[in-house]
CSV table of C-alpha atoms and ligand atoms in Angstrom, one decimal:
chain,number,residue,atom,x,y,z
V,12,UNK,CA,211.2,109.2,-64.9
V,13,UNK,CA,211.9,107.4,-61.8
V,14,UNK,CA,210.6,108.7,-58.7
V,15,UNK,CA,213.0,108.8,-56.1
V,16,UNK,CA,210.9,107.9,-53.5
V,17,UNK,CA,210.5,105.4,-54.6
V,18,UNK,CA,213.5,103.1,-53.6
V,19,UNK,CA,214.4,102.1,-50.6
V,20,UNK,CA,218.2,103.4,-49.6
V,21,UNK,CA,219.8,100.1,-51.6
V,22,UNK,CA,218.4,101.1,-54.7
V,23,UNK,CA,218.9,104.7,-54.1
V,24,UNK,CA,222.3,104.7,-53.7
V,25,UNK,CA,222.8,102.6,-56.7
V,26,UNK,CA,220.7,104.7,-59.2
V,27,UNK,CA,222.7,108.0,-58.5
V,28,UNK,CA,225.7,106.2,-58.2
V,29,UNK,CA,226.0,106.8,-61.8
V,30,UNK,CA,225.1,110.2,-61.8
V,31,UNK,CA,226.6,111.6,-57.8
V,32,UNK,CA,230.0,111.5,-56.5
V,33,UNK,CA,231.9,111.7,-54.3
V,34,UNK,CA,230.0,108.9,-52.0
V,35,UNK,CA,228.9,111.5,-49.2
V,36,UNK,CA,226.7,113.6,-51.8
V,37,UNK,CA,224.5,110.5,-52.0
V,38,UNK,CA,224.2,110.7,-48.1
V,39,UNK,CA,223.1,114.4,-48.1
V,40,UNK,CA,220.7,113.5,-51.0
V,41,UNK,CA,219.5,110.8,-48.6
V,42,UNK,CA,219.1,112.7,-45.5
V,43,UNK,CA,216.7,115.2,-47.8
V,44,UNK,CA,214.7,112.4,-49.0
V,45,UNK,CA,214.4,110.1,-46.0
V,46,UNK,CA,215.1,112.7,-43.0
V,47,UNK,CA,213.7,116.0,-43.8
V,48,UNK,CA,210.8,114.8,-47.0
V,49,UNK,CA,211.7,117.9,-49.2
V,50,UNK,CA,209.2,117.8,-52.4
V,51,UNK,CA,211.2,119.8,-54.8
V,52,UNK,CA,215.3,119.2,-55.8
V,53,UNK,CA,215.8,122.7,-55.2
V,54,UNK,CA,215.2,122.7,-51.7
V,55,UNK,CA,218.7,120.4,-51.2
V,56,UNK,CA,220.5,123.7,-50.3
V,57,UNK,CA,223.6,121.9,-50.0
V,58,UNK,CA,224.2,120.6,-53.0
V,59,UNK,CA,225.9,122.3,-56.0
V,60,UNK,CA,223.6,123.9,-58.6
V,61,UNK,CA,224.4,121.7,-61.1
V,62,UNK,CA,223.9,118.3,-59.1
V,63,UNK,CA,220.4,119.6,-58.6
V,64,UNK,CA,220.1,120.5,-62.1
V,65,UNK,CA,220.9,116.9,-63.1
V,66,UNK,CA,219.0,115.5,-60.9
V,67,UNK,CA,215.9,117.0,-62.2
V,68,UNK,CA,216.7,115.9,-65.4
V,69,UNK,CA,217.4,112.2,-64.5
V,70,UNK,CA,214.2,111.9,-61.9
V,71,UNK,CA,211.5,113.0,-59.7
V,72,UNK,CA,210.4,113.5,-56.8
V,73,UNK,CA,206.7,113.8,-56.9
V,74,UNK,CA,204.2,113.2,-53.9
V,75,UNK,CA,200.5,113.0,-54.3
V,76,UNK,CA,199.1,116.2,-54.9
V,77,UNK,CA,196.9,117.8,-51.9
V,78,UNK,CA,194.2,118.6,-53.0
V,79,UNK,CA,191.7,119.9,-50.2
V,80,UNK,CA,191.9,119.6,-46.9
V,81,UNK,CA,188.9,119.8,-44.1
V,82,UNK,CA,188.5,122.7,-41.8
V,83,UNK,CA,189.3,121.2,-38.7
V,84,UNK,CA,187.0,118.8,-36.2
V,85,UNK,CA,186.1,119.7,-32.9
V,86,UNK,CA,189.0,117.8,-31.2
V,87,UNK,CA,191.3,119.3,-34.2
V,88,UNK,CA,191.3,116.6,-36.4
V,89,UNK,CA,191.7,116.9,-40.2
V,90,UNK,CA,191.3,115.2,-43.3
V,91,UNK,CA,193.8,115.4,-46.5
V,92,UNK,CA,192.5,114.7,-50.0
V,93,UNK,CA,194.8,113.5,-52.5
V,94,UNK,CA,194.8,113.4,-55.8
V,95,UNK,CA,197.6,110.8,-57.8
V,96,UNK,CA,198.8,111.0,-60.6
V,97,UNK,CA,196.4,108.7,-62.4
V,98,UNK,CA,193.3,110.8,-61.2
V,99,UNK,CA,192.7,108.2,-58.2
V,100,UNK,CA,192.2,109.7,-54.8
V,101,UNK,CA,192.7,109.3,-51.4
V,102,UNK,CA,192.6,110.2,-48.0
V,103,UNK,CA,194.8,110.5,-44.7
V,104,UNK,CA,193.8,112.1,-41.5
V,105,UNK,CA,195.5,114.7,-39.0
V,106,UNK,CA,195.2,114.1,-35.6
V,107,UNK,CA,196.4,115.5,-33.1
V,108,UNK,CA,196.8,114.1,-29.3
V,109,UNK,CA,198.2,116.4,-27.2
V,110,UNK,CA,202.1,116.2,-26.9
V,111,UNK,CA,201.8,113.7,-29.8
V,112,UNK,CA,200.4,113.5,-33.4
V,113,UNK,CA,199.0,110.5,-35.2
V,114,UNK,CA,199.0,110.2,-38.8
V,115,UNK,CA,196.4,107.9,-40.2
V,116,UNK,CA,197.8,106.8,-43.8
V,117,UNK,CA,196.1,105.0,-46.7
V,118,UNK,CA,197.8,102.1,-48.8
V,119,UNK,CA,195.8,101.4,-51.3
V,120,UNK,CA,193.1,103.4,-53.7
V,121,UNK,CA,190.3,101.7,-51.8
V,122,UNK,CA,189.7,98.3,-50.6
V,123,UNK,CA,189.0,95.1,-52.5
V,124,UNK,CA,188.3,92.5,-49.0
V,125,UNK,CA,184.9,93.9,-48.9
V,126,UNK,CA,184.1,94.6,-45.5
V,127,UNK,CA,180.1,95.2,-44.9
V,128,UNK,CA,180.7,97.6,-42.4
V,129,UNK,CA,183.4,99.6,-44.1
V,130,UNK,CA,183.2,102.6,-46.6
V,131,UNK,CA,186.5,102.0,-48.3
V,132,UNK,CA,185.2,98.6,-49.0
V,133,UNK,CA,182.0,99.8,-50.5
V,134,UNK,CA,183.5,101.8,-52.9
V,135,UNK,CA,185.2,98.7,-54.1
V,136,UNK,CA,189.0,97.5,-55.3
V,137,UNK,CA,191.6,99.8,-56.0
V,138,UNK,CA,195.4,99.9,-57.3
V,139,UNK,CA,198.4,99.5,-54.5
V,140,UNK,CA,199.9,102.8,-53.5
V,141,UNK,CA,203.5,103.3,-54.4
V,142,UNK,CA,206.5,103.9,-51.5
V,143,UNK,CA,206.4,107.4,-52.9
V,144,UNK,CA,202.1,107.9,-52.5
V,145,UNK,CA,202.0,106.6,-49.0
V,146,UNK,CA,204.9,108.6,-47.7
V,147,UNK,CA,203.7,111.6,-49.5
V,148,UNK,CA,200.6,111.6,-47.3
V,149,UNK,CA,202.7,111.7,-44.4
V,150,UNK,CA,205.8,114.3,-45.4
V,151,UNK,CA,202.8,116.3,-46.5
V,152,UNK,CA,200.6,116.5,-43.5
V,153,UNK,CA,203.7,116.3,-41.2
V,154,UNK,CA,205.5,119.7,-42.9
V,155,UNK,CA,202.0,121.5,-43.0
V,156,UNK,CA,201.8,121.1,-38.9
V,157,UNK,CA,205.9,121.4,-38.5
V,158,UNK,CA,205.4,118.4,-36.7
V,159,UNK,CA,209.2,117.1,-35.4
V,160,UNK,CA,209.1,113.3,-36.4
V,161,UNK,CA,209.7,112.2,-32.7
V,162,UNK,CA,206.7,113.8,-32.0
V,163,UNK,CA,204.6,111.4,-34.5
V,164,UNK,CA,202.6,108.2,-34.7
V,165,UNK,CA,202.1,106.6,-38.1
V,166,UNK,CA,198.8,104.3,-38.6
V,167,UNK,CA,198.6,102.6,-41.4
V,168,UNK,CA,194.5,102.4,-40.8
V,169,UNK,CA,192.8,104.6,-44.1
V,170,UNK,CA,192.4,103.2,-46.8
V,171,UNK,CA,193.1,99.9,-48.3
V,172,UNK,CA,194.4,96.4,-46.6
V,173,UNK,CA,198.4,97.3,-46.4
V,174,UNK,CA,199.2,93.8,-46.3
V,175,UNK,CA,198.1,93.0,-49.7
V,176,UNK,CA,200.5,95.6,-51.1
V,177,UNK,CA,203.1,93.8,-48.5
V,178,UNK,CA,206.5,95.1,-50.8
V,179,UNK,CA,205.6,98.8,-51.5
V,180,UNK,CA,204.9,98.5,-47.2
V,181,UNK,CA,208.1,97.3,-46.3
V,182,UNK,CA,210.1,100.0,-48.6
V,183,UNK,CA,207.8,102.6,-46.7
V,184,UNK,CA,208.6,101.4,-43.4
V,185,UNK,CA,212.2,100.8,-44.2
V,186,UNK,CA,212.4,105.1,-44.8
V,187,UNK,CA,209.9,105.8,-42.2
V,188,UNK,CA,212.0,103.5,-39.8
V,189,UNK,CA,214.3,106.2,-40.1
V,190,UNK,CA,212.9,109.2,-38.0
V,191,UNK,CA,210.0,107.6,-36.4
V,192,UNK,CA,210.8,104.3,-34.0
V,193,UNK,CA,209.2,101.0,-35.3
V,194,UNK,CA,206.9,100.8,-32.3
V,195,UNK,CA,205.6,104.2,-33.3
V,196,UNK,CA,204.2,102.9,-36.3
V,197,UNK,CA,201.1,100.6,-36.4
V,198,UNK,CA,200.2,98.5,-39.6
V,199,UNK,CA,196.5,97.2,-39.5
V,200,UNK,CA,195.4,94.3,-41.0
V,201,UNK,CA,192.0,92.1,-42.1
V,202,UNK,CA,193.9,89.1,-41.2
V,203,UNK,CA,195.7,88.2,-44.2
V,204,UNK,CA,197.4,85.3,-42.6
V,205,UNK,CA,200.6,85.4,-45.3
V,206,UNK,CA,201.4,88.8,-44.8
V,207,UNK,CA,201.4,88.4,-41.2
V,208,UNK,CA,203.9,85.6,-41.2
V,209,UNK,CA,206.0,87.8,-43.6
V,210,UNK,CA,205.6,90.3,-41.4
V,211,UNK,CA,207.1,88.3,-38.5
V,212,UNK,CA,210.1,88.1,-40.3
V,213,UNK,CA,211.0,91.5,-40.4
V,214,UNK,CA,213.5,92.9,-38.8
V,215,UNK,CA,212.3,96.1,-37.7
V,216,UNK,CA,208.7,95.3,-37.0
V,217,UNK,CA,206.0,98.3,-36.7
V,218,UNK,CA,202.9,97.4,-34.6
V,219,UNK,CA,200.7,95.0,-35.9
V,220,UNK,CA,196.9,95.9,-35.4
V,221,UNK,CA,194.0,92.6,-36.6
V,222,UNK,CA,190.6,93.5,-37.0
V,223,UNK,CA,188.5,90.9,-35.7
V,224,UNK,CA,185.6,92.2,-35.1
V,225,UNK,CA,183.5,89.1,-33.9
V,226,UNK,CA,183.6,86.4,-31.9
V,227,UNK,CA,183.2,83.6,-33.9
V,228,UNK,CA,183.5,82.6,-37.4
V,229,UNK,CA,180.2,82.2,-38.7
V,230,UNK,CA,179.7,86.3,-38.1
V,231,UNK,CA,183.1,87.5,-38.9
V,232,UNK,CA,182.3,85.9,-42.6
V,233,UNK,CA,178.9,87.4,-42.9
V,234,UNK,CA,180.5,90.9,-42.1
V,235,UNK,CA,184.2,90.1,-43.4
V,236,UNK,CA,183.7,87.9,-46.6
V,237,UNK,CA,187.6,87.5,-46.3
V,238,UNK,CA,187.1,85.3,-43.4
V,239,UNK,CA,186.4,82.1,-45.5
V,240,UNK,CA,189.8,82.6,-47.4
V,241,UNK,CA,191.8,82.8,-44.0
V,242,UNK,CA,189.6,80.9,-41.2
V,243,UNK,CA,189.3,82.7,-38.1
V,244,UNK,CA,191.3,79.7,-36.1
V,245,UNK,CA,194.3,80.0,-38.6
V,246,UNK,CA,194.0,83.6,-38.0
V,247,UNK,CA,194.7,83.5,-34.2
V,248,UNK,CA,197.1,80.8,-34.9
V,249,UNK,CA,199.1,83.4,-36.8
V,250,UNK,CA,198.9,85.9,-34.2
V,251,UNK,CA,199.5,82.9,-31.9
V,252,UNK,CA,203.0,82.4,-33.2
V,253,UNK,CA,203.7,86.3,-34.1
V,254,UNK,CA,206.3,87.4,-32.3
V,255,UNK,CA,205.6,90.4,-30.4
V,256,UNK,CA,208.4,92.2,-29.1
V,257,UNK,CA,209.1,93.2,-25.2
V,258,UNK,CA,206.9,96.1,-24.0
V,259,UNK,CA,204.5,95.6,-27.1
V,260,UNK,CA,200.9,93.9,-27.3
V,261,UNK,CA,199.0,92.7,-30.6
V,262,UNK,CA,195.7,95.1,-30.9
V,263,UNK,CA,192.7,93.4,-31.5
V,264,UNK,CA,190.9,95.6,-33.0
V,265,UNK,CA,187.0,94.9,-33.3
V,266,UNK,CA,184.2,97.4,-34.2
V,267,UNK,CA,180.8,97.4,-32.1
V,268,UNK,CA,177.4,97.2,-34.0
V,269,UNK,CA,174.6,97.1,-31.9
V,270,UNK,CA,172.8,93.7,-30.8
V,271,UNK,CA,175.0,92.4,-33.0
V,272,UNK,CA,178.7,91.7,-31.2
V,273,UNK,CA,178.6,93.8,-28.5
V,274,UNK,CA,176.7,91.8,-26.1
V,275,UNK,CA,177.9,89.9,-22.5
V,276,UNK,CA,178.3,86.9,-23.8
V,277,UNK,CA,180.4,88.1,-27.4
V,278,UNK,CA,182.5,89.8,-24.7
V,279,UNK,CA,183.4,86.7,-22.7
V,280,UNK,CA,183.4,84.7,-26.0
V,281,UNK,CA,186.0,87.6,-27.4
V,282,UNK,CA,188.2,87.0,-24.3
V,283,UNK,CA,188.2,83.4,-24.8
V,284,UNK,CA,189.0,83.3,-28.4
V,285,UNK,CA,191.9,85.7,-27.7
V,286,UNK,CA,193.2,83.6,-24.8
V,287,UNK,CA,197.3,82.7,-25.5
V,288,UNK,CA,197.4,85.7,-27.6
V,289,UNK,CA,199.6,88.6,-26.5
V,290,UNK,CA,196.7,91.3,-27.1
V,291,UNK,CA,194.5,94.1,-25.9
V,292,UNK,CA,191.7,94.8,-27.4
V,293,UNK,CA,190.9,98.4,-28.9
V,294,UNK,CA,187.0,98.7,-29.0
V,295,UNK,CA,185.6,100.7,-31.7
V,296,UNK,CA,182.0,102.0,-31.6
V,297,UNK,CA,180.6,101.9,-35.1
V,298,UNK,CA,180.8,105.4,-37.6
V,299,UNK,CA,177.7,104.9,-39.4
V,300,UNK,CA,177.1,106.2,-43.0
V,301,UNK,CA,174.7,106.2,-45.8
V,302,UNK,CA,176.1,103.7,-48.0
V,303,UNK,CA,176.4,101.0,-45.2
V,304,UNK,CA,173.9,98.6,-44.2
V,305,UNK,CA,171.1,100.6,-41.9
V,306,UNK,CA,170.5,97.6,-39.4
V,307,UNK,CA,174.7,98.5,-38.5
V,308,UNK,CA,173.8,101.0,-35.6
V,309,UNK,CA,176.9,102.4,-32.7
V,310,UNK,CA,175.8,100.3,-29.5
V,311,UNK,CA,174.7,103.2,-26.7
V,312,UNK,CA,177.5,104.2,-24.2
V,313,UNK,CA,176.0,101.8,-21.8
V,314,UNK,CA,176.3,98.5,-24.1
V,315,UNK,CA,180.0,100.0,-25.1
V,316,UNK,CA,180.7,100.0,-21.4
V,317,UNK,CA,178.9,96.8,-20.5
V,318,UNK,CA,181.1,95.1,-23.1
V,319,UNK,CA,184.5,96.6,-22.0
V,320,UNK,CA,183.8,95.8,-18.3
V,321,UNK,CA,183.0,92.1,-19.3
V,322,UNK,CA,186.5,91.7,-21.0
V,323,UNK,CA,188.3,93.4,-18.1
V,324,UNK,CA,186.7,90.5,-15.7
V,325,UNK,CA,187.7,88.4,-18.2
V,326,UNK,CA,191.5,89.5,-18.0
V,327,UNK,CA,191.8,91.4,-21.2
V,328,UNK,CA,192.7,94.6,-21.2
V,329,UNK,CA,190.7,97.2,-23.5
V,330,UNK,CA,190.4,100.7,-25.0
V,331,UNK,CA,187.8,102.5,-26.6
V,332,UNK,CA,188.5,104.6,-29.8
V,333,UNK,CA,187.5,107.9,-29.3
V,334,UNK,CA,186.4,108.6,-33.3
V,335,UNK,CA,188.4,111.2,-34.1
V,336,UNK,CA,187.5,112.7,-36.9
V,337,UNK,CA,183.7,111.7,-36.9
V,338,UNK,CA,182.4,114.7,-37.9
V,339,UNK,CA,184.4,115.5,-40.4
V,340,UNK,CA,183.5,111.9,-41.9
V,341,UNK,CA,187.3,111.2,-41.3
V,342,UNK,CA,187.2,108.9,-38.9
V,343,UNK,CA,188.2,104.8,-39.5
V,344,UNK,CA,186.3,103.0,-41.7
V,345,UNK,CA,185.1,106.0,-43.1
V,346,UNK,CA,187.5,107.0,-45.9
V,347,UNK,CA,186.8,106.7,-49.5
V,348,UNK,CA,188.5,109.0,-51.6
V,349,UNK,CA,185.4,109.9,-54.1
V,350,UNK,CA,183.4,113.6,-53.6
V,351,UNK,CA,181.3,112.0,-56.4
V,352,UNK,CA,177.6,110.4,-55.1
V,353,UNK,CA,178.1,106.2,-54.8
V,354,UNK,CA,178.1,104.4,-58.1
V,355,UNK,CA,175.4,102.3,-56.5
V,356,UNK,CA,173.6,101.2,-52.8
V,357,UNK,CA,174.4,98.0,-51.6
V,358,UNK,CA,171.8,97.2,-49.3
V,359,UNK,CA,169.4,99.1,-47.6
E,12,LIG,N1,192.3,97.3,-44.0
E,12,LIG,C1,192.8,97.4,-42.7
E,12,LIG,C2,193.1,98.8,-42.3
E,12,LIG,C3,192.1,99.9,-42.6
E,12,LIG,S1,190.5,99.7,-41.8
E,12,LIG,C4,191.9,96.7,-41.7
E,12,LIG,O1,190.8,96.3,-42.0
E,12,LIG,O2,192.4,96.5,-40.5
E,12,LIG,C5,190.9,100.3,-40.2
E,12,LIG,C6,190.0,100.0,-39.1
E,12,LIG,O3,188.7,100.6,-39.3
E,12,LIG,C7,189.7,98.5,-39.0
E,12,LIG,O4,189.9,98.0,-37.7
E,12,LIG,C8,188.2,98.4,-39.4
E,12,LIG,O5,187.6,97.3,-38.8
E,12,LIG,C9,187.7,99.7,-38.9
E,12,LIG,N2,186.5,100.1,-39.5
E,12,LIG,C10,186.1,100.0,-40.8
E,12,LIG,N3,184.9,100.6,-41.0
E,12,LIG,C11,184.5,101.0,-39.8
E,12,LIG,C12,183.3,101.7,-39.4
E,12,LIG,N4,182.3,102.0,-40.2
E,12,LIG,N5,183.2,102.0,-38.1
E,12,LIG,C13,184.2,101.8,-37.2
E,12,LIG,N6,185.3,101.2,-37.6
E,12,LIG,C14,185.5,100.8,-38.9
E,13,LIG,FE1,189.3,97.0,-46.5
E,13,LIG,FE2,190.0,97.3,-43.9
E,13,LIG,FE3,187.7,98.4,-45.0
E,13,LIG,FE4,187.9,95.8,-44.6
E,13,LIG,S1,187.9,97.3,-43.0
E,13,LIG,S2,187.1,96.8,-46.5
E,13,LIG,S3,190.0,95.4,-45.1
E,13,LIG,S4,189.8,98.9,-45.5
């Protein structure tokens, strides 16, 4: 049966046209779906009994199914297990930020671009999400927390590359577009240059996040084997000729390993690579963990520091993710979706 979450609101309204009339019941059915996330056709309390009935028989509306969630981190954080309906699981993490919440989403089963320094990409490949898997995350987490949709930001930052599942992103964003403001919502990418350009061409654009993580291309392909598919100078040509709306910056996003790119010099050679691109830079000490490399170490505060101060001489302006989530092994680049032990080590 088709899930209703599915479509975007063009192919809603045209598979209940058949089956709902007159035209405003397929608006209230719409407000349920896209406005208010209900999980269940019996919560549409003002519908007649008998709609609901048929709707149940014609299609579902089934979100991931929650399967655990973490007591909560020192600064409140949580994490949300998922299991789909295939068995596959994944994660999303609760945070909350004072007056605001963020939401960070997963959008695919795991991660097949590899990244050395990335759980998600140890663990290996896995299948797209559906519109109806990634917005289940959110409806879920959002109604546990009665969190009022104005009140939310939406990163697309777990698990998986949301890029390479580009069409199952845009019908997402097309329903989340509908309570939460495009600028609220922040898709991060590895750098896959097509998607990017498709991106651009949206109407309704959310954030766009890159994670460059190094200053030049010979170490961004030893630690991001995707690099030699889309060069790190076609890369910042894309972001180059992105167009970034008023009041909005690119993030750069780029993750600090000790002696490795968080010295002076990768600073100054960050700020010149990103020169003539409309960014800031969003500095993220490493979250270490067993199945990663052990040379990959978090730089000490002082290194983080010395490294932000030399791209704010440099012009560029820079924040430093506070890990949220560490402890609860939720934080980025630390979500994999498996309780099981790793099917292997990589290195040691
Ligand atoms: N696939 C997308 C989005 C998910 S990863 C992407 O790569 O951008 C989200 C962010 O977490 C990326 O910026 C990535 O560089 C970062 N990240 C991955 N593993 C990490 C780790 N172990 N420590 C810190 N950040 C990490
Ligand atoms: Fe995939 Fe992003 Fe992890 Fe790289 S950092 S392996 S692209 S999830």
């Amino acid at each position: 049966m088709q899930n209703l979450y599915d479509l975007s609101s063009s192919e809603l309204e045209s598979a209940l046209a058949g089956l709902v009339s007159p035209p405003f019941r397929i608006r209230q059915i719409e407000e349920w779906l896209h406005v208010r996330g209900v999980a269940s056709f019996d919560e549409m309390s003002n519908l007649p009994k008998e709609l609901r009935a048929s709707l149940a028989g014609n299609f579902t509306l089934a979100f991931p199914e929650n399967i655990e969630v973490t007591t909560p981190a020192p600064d409140g954080s949580r994490k949300y297990l998922f299991k789909l309906a295939d068995g596959n699981r994944i994660e999303a993490v609760y945070m909350p930020m004072g007056e605001r919440t963020s939401v960070c989403l997963s959008s695919q089963a795991g991660c097949a671009v590899g990244c050395t320094f990335c759980v998600t990409g140890f663990f290996g490949a896995g299948r797209n999400l559906t519109p109806a898997e990634m917005l289940g995350q959110l409806f879920t987490i959002r109604r546990e927390h009665s969190i009022p949709s104005e009140m939310l930001n939406v990163v697309f930052m777990g698990m998986g590359e949301p890029l390479l599942n580009f069409d199952h992103l845009v019908t997402t964003l097309d329903i989340m577009s509908k309570t939460i403001a495009p600028k609220r919502i922040t898709v991060s990418t590895s750098g896959i240059i097509p998607g990017i350009d498709a991106l651009a061409k949206l109407e309704h654009r959310p954030n766009l996040a890159v994670s460059i993580n190094a200053p030049d291309r010979k170490r961004r392909e030893e630690i991001m084997p995707i690099t030699s598919k889309y060069p790190l100078d076609e890369l910042i040509a894309s972001l180059k000729r992105y167009p970034v709306e008023k009041g909005r910056e690119i993030t750069a996003e780029y993750v600090l390993l000790a002696g490795y790119n968080d010295s002076h010099d990768d600073a100054v050679a960050l700020a010149r690579l990103l020169r003539g691109v409309k960014a800031k830079v969003n500095a993220i000490p490493f979250n270490p963990d067993p199945n990663l490399p052990a040379w990959m170490k978090r730089p000490q505060d002082a290194a983080i520091d010395r490294f932000v101060n030399t791209l704010v001489k440099n012009g560029v302006r820079v924040t430093v993710r506070r890990s949220k989530g560490n402890e609860i092994a939720a934080a980025c680049g630390q979500l994999r979706g498996k309780t099981e032990p790793p099917p292997r080590r990589r290195r040691a």
